[in-house]
PDB file of C-alpha atoms in Angstrom:
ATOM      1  CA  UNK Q   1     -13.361  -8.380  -1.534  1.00  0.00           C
ATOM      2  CA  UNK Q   2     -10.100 -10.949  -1.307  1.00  0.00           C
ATOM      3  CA  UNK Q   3      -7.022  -8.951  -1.449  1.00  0.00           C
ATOM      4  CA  UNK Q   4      -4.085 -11.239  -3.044  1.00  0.00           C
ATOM      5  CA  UNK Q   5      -0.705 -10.946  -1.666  1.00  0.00           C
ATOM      6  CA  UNK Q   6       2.507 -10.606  -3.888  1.00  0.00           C
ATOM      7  CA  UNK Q   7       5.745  -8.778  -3.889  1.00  0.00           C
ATOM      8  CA  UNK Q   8       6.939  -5.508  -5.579  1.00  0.00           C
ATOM      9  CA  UNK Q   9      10.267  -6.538  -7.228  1.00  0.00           C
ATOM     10  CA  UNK Q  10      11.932  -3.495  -6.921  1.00  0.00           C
ATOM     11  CA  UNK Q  11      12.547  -4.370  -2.941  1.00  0.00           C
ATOM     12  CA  UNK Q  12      15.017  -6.211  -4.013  1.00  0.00           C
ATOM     13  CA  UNK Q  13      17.054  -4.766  -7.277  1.00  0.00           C
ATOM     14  CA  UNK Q  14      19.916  -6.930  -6.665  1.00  0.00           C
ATOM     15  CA  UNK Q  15      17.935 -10.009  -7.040  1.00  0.00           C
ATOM     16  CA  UNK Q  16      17.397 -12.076 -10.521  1.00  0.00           C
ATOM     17  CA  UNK Q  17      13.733 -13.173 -11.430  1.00  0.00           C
ATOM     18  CA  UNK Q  18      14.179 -16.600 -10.524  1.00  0.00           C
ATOM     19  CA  UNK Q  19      14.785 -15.672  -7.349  1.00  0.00           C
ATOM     20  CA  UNK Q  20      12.855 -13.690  -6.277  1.00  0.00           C
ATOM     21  CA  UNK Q  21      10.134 -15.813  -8.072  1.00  0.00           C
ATOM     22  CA  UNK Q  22      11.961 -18.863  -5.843  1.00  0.00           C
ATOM     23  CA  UNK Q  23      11.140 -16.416  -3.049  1.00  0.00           C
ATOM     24  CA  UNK Q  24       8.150 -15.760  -3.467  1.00  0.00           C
ATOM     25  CA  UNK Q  25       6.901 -19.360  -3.499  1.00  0.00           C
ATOM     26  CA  UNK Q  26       8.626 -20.404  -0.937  1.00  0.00           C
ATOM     27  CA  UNK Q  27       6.644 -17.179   1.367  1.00  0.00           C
ATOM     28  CA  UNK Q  28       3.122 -18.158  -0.058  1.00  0.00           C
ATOM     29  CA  UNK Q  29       2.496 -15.517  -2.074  1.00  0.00           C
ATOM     30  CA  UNK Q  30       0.690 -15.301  -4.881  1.00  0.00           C
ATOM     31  CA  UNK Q  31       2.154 -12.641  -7.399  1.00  0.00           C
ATOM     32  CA  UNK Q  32       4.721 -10.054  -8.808  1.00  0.00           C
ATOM     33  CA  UNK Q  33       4.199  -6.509  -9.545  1.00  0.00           C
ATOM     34  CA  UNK Q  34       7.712  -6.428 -12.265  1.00  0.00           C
ATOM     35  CA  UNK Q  35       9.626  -3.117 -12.288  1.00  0.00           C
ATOM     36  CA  UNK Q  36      10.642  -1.674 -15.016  1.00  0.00           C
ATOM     37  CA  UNK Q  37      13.994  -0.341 -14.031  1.00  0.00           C
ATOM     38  CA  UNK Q  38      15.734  -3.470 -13.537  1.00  0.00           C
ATOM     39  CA  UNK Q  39      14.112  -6.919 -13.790  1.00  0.00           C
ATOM     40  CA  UNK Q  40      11.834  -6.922 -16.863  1.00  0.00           C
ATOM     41  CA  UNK Q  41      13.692  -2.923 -19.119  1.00  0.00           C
ATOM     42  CA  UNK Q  42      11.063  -1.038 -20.737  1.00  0.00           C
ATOM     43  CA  UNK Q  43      11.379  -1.963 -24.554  1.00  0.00           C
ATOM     44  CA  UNK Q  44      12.648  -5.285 -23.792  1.00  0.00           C
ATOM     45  CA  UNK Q  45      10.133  -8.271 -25.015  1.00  0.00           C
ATOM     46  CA  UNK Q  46      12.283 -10.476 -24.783  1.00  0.00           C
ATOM     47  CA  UNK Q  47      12.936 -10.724 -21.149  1.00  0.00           C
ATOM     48  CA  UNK Q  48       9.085  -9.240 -20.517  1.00  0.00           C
ATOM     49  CA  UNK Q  49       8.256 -13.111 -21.868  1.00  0.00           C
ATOM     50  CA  UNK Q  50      10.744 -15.107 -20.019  1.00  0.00           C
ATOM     51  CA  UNK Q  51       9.839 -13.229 -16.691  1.00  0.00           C
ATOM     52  CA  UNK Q  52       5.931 -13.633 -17.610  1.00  0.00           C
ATOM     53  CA  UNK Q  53       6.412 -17.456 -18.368  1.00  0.00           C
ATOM     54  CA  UNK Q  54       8.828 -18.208 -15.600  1.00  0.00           C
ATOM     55  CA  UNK Q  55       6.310 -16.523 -13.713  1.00  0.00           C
ATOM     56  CA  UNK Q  56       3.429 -18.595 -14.585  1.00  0.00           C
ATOM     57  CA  UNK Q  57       5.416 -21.580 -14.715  1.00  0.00           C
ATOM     58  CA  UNK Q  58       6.041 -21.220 -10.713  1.00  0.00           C
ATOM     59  CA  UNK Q  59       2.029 -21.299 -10.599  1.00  0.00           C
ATOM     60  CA  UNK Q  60       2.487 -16.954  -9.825  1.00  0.00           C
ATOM     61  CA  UNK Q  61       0.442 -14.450 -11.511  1.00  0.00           C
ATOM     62  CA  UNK Q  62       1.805 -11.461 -12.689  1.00  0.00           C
ATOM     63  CA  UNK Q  63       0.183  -8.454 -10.864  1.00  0.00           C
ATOM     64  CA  UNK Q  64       1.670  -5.712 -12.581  1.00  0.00           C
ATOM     65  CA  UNK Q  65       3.897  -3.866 -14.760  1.00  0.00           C
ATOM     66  CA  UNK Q  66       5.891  -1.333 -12.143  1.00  0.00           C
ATOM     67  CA  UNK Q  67       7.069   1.420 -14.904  1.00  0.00           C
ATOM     68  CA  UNK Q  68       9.138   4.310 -14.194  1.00  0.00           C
ATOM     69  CA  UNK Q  69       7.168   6.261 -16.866  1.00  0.00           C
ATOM     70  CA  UNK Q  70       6.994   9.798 -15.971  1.00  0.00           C
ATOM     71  CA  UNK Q  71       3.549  11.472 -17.136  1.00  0.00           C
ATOM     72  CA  UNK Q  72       4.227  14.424 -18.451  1.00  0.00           C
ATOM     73  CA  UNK Q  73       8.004  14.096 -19.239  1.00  0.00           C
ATOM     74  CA  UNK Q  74       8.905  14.497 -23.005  1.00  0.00           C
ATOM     75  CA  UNK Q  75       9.090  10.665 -24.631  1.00  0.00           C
ATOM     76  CA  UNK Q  76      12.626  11.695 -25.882  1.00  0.00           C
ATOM     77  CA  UNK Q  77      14.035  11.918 -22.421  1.00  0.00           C
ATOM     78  CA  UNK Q  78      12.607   8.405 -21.572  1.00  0.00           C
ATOM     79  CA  UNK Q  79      10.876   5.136 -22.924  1.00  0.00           C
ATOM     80  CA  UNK Q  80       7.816   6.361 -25.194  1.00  0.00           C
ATOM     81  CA  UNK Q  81       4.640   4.591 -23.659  1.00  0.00           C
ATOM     82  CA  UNK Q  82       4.161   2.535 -26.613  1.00  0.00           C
ATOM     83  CA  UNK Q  83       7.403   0.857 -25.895  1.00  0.00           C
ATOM     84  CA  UNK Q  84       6.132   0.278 -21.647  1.00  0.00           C
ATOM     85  CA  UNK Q  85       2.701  -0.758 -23.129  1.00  0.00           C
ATOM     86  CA  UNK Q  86       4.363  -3.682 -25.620  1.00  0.00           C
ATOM     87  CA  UNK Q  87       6.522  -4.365 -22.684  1.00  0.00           C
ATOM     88  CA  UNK Q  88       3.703  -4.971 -20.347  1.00  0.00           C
ATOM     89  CA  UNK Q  89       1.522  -6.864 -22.921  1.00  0.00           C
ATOM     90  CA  UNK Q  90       4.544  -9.374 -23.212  1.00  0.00           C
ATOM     91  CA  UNK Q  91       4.837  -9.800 -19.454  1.00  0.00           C
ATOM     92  CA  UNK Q  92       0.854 -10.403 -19.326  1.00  0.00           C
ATOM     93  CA  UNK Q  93       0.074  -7.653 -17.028  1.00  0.00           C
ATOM     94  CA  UNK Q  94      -3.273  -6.754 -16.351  1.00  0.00           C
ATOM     95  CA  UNK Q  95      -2.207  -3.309 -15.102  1.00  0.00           C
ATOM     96  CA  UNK Q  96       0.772  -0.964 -15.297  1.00  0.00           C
ATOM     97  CA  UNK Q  97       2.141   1.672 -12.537  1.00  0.00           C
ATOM     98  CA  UNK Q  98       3.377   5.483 -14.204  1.00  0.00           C
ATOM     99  CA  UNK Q  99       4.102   8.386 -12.097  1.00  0.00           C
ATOM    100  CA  UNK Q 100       2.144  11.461 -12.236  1.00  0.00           C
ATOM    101  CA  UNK Q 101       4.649  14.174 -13.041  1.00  0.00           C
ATOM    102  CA  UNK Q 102       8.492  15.272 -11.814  1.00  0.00           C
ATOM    103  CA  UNK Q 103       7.532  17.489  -9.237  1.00  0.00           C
ATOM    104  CA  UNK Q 104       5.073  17.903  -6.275  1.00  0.00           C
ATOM    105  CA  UNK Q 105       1.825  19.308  -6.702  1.00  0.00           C
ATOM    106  CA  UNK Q 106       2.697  22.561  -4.414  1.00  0.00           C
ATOM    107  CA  UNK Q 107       5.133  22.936  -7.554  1.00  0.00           C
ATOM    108  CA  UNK Q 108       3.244  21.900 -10.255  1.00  0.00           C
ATOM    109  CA  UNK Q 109       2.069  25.113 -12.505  1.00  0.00           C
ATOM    110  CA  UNK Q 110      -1.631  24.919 -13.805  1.00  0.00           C
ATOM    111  CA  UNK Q 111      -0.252  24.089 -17.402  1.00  0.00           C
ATOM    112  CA  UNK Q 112       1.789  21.361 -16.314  1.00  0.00           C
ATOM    113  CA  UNK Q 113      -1.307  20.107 -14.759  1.00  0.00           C
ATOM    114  CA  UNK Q 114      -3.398  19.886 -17.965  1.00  0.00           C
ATOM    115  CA  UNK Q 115      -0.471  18.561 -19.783  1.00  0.00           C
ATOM    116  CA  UNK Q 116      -0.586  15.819 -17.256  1.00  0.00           C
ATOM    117  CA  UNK Q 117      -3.995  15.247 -17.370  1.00  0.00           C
ATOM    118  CA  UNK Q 118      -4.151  15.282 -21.186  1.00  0.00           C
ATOM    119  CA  UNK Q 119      -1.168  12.604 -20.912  1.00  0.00           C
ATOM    120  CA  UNK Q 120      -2.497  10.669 -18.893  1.00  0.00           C
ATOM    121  CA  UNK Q 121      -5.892  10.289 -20.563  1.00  0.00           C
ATOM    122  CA  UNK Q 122      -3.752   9.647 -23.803  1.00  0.00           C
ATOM    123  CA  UNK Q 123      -2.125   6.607 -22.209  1.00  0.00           C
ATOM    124  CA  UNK Q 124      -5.311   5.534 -20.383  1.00  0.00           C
ATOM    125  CA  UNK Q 125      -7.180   4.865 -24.097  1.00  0.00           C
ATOM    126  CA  UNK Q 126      -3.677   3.394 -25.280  1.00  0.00           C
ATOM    127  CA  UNK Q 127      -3.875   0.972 -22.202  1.00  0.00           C
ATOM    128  CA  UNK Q 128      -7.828   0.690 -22.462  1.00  0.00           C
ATOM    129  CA  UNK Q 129      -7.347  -0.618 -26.090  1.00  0.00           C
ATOM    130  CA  UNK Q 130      -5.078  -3.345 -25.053  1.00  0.00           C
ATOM    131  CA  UNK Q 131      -6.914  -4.268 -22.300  1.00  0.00           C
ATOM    132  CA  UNK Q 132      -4.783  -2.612 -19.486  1.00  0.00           C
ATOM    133  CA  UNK Q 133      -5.753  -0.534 -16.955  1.00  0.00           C
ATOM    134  CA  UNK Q 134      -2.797   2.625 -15.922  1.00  0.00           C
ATOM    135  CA  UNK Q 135      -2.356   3.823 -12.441  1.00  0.00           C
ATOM    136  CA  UNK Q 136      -0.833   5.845 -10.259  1.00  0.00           C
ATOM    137  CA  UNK Q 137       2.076   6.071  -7.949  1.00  0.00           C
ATOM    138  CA  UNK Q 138       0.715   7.562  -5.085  1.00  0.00           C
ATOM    139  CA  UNK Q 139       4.061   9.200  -4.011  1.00  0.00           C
ATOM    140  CA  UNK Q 140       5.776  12.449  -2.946  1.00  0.00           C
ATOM    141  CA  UNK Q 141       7.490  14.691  -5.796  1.00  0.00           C
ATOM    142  CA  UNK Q 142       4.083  13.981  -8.015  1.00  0.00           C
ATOM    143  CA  UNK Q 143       0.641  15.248  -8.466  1.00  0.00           C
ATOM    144  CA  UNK Q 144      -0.023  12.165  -6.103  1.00  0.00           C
ATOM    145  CA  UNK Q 145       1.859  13.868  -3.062  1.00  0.00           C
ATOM    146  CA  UNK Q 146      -1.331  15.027  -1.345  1.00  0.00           C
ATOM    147  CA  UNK Q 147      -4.616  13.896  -0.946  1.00  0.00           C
ATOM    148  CA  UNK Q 148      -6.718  16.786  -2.768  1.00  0.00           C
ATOM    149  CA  UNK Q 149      -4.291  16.812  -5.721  1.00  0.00           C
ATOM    150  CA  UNK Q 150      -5.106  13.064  -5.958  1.00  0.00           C
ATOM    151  CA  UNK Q 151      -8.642  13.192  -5.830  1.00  0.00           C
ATOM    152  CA  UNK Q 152      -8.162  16.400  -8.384  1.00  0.00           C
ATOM    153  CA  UNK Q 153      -6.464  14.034 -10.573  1.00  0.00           C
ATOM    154  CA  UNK Q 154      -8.584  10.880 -10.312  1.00  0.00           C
ATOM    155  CA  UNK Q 155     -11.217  12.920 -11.155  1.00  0.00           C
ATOM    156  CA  UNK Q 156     -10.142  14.574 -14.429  1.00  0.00           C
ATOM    157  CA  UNK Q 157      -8.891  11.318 -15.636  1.00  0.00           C
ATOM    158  CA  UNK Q 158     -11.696   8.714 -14.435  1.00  0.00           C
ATOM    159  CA  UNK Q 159     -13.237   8.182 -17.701  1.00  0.00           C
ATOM    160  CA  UNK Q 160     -10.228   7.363 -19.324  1.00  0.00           C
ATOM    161  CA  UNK Q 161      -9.718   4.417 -16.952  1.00  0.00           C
ATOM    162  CA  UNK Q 162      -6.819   5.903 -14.420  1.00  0.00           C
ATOM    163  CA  UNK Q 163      -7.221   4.112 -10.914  1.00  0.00           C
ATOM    164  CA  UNK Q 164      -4.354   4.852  -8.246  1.00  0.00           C
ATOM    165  CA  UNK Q 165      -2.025   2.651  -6.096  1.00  0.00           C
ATOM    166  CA  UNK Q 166      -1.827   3.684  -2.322  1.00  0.00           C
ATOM    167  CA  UNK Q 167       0.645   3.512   0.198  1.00  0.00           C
ATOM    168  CA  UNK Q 168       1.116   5.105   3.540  1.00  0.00           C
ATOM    169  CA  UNK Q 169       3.144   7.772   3.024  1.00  0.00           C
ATOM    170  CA  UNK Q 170       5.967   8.474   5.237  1.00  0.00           C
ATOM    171  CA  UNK Q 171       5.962  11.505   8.184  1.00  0.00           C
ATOM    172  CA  UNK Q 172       1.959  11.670   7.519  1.00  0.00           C
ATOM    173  CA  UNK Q 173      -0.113  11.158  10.361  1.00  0.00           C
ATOM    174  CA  UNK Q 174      -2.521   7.863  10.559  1.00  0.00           C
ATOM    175  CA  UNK Q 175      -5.123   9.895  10.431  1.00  0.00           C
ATOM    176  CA  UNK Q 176      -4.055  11.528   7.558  1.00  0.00           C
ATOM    177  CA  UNK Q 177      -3.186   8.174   5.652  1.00  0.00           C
ATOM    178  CA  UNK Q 178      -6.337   6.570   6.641  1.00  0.00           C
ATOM    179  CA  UNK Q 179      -8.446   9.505   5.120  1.00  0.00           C
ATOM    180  CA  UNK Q 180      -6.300   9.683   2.019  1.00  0.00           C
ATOM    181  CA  UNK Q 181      -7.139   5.722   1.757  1.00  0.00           C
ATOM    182  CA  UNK Q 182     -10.854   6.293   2.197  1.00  0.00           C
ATOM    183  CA  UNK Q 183     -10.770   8.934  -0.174  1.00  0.00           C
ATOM    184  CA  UNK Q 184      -9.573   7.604  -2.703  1.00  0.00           C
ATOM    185  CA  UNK Q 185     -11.247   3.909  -2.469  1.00  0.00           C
ATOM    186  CA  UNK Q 186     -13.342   4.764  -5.719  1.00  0.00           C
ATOM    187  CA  UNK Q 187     -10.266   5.189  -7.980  1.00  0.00           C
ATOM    188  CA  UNK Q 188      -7.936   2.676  -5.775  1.00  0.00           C
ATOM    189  CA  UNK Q 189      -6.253   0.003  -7.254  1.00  0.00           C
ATOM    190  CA  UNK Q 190      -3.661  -1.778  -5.405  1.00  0.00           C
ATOM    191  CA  UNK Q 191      -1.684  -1.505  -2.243  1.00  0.00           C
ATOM    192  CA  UNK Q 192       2.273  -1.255  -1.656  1.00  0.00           C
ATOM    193  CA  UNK Q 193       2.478  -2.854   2.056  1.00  0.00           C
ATOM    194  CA  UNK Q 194       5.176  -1.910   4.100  1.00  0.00           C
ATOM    195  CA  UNK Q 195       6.578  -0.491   7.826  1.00  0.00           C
ATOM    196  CA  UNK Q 196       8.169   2.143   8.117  1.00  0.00           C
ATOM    197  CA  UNK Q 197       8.264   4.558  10.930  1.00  0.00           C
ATOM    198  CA  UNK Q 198       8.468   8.701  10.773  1.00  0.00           C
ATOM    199  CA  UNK Q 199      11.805   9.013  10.522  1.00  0.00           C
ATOM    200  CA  UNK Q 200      11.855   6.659   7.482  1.00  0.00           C
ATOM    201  CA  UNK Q 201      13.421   3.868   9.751  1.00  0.00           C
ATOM    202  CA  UNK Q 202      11.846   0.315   8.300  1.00  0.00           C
ATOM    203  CA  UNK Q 203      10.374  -2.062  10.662  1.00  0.00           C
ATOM    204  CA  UNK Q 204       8.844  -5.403  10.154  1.00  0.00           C
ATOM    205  CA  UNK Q 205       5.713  -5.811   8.812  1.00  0.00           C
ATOM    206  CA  UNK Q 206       4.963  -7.518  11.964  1.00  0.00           C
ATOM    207  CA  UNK Q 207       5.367  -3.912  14.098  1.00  0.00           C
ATOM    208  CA  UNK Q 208       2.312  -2.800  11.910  1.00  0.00           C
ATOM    209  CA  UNK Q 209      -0.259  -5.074  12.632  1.00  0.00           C
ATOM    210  CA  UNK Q 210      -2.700  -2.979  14.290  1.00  0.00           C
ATOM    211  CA  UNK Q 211      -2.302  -0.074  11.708  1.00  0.00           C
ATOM    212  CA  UNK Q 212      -2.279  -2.603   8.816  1.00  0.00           C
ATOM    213  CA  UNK Q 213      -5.293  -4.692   9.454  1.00  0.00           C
ATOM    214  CA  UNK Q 214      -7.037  -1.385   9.146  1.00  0.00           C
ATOM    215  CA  UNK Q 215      -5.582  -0.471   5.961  1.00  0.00           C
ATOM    216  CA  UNK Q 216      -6.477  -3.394   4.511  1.00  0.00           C
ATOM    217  CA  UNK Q 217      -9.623  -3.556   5.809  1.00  0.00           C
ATOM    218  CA  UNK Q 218     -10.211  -0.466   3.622  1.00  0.00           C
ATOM    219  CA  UNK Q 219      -8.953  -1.757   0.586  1.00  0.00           C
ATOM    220  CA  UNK Q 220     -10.960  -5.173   0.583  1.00  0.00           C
ATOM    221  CA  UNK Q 221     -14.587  -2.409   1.281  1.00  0.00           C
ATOM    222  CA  UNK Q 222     -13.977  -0.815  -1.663  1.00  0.00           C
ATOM    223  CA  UNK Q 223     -14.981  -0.818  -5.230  1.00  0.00           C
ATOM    224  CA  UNK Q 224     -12.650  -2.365  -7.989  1.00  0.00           C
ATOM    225  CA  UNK Q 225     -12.245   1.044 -10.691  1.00  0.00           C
ATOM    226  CA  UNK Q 226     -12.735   0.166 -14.185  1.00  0.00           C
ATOM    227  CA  UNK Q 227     -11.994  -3.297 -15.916  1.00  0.00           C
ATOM    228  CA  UNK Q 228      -9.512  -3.966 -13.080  1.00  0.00           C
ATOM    229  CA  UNK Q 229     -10.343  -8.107 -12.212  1.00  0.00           C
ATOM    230  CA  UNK Q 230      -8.521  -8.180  -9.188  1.00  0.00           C
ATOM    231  CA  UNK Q 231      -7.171  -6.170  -5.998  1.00  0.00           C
ATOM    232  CA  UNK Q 232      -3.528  -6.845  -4.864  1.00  0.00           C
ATOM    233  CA  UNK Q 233      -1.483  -6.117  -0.949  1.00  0.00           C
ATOM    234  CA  UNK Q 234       2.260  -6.191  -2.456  1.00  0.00           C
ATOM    235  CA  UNK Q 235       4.841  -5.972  -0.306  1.00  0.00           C
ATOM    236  CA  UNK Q 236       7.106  -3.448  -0.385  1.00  0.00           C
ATOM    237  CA  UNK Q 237      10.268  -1.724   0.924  1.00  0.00           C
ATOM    238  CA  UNK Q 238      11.964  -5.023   3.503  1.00  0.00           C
ATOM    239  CA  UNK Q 239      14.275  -3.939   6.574  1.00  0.00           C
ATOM    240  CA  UNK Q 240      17.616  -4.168   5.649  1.00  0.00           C
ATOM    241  CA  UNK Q 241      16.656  -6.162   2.194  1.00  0.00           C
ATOM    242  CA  UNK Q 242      16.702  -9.044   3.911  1.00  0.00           C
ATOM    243  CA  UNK Q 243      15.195 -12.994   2.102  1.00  0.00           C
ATOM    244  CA  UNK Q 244      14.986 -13.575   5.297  1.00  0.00           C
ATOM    245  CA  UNK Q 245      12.546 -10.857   7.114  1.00  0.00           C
ATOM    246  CA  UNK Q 246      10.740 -10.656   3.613  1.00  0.00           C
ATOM    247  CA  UNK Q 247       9.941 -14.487   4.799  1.00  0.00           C
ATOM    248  CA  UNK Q 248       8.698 -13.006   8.014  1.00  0.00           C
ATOM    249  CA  UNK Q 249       6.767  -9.893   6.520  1.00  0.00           C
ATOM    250  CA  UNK Q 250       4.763 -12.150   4.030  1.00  0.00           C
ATOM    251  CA  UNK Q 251       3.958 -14.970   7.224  1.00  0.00           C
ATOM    252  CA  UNK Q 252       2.504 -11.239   8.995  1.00  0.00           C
ATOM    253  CA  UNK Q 253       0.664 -10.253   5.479  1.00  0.00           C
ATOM    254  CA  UNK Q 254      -1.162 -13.505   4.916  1.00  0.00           C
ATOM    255  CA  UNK Q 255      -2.076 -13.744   8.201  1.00  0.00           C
ATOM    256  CA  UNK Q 256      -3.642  -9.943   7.924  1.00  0.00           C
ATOM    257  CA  UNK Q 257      -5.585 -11.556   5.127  1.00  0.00           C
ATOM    258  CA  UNK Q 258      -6.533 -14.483   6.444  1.00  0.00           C
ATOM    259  CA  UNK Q 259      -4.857 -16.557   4.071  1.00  0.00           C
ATOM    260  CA  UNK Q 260      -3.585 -19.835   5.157  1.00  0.00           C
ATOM    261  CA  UNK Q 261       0.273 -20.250   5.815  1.00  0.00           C
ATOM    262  CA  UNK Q 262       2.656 -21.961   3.270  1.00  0.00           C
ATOM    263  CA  UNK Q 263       3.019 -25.023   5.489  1.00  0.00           C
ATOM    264  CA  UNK Q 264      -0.339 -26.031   5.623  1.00  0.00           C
ATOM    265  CA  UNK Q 265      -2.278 -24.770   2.425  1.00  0.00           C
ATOM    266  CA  UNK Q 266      -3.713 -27.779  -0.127  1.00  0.00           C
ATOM    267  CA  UNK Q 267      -1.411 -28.891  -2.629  1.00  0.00           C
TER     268      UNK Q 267
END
């Protein structure tokens, strides 16, 4: 399978759209996954347009809707997922990114758990309907935090059309991240790509490589879940926020991918 490469917008919050679509051009890449938070607000349509034509209009797709929905969370302490789901339909997304819970799964009661799960099969059909696909954050202080509780999760909420992002999660072993990959490679959607080391120190993509090519590896063997057309590698998390080593990061990613540098693809 062809991975695509793109950005995650939230590396760089301080950043309009323009330029980080400018960026993102100029690197080769191929796509944005929006966040929520900052660039395209939950509930706004108006900007969710101008973003997705802007977006288009640079020749970029947009990869995803990056939502800071919380499953589980009452809708009157945050954006109800109708308002995420109009927002993504006006930025064109084909998929959008919630969080499974508040809390890690070691914390997580059994209710809380089906509450989740019946949430998040709610939201699934909602997305289904429109012709979205949901999926998760795979990320500590959620039901996403370790790999059984994934798989758990994945499982009670498959036929509802939840998939799952991965990413390597910080302090794990590579063992342990490469499993959790594998594991999960029937429900996996897309990738967040980034270096960081133990200590939570980030690198360059570049100091990855080995690790990396691996990973992705992985992620182009397995299965697309559900009606979800493509699979993307979306960079993530940039030492010191830097234009300048995101440049660098995305040279390192489409090499990884075997996609031909900026400089000398066909016009």
């Amino acid at each position: 399978m062809h991975l695509l490469p793109g950005l995650v917008s939230i590396s760089f919050r301080s950043r309009t759209p323009a330029e980080l679509i400018a960026a993102c051009r100029r690197a080769g890449l191929q796509g944005i996954e929006w966040g929520g938070d900052v660039h395209v607000p939950h509930g706004n349509l108006e900007v969710a347009r101008e973003v997705a034509a802007r977006t288009r209009e640079a020749g970029l797709q947009v990869a995803a809707y990056g939502s800071y929905y919380r499953v589980g969370r009452d809708e009157s302490r945050q954006a109800s997922f109708a308002q995420v789901l109009d927002t993504a339909i006006a930025l064109q997304a084909p998929l959008i990114r919630v969080w499974a819970g508040e809390q890690g799964s070691a914390r997580t009661t059994p209710a809380t758990r089906e509450r989740i799960i019946a949430e998040s099969r709610r939201i699934g059909g909602m997305a289904r309907a429109a012709g979205l696909c949901v999926a998760f954050e795979f990320h500590r202080g959620t039901l996403t935090d370790a790999t059984e509780s994934a798989l758990d999760l994945m499982q009670a909420t498959a036929d509802a059309g939840l998939c799952c992002h991965w990413q390597p999660s910080v302090g794990w072993t590579h063992a342990a991240q490469l499993d959790a990959l594998r594991r999960l490679r029937s429900s996996l959607a897309y990738l967040h790509v980034y270096q960081w080391e133990s200590d939570g120190r980030r690198e360059p993509l570049a100091a990855g490589t080995g690790v990396w090519s691996g990973f992705l590896a992985e992620a182009a063997a397995a299965p697309l879940p559900g009606d979800l057309p493509q699979r993307w590698a979306l960079l993530e998390f940039v030492k010191a926020d830097s234009l300048e080593q995101f440049r660098q990061d995305a040279e390192t990613l489409l090499q990884l991918l075997g996609h031909a540098p900026p400089s000398v693809r066909p016009s």
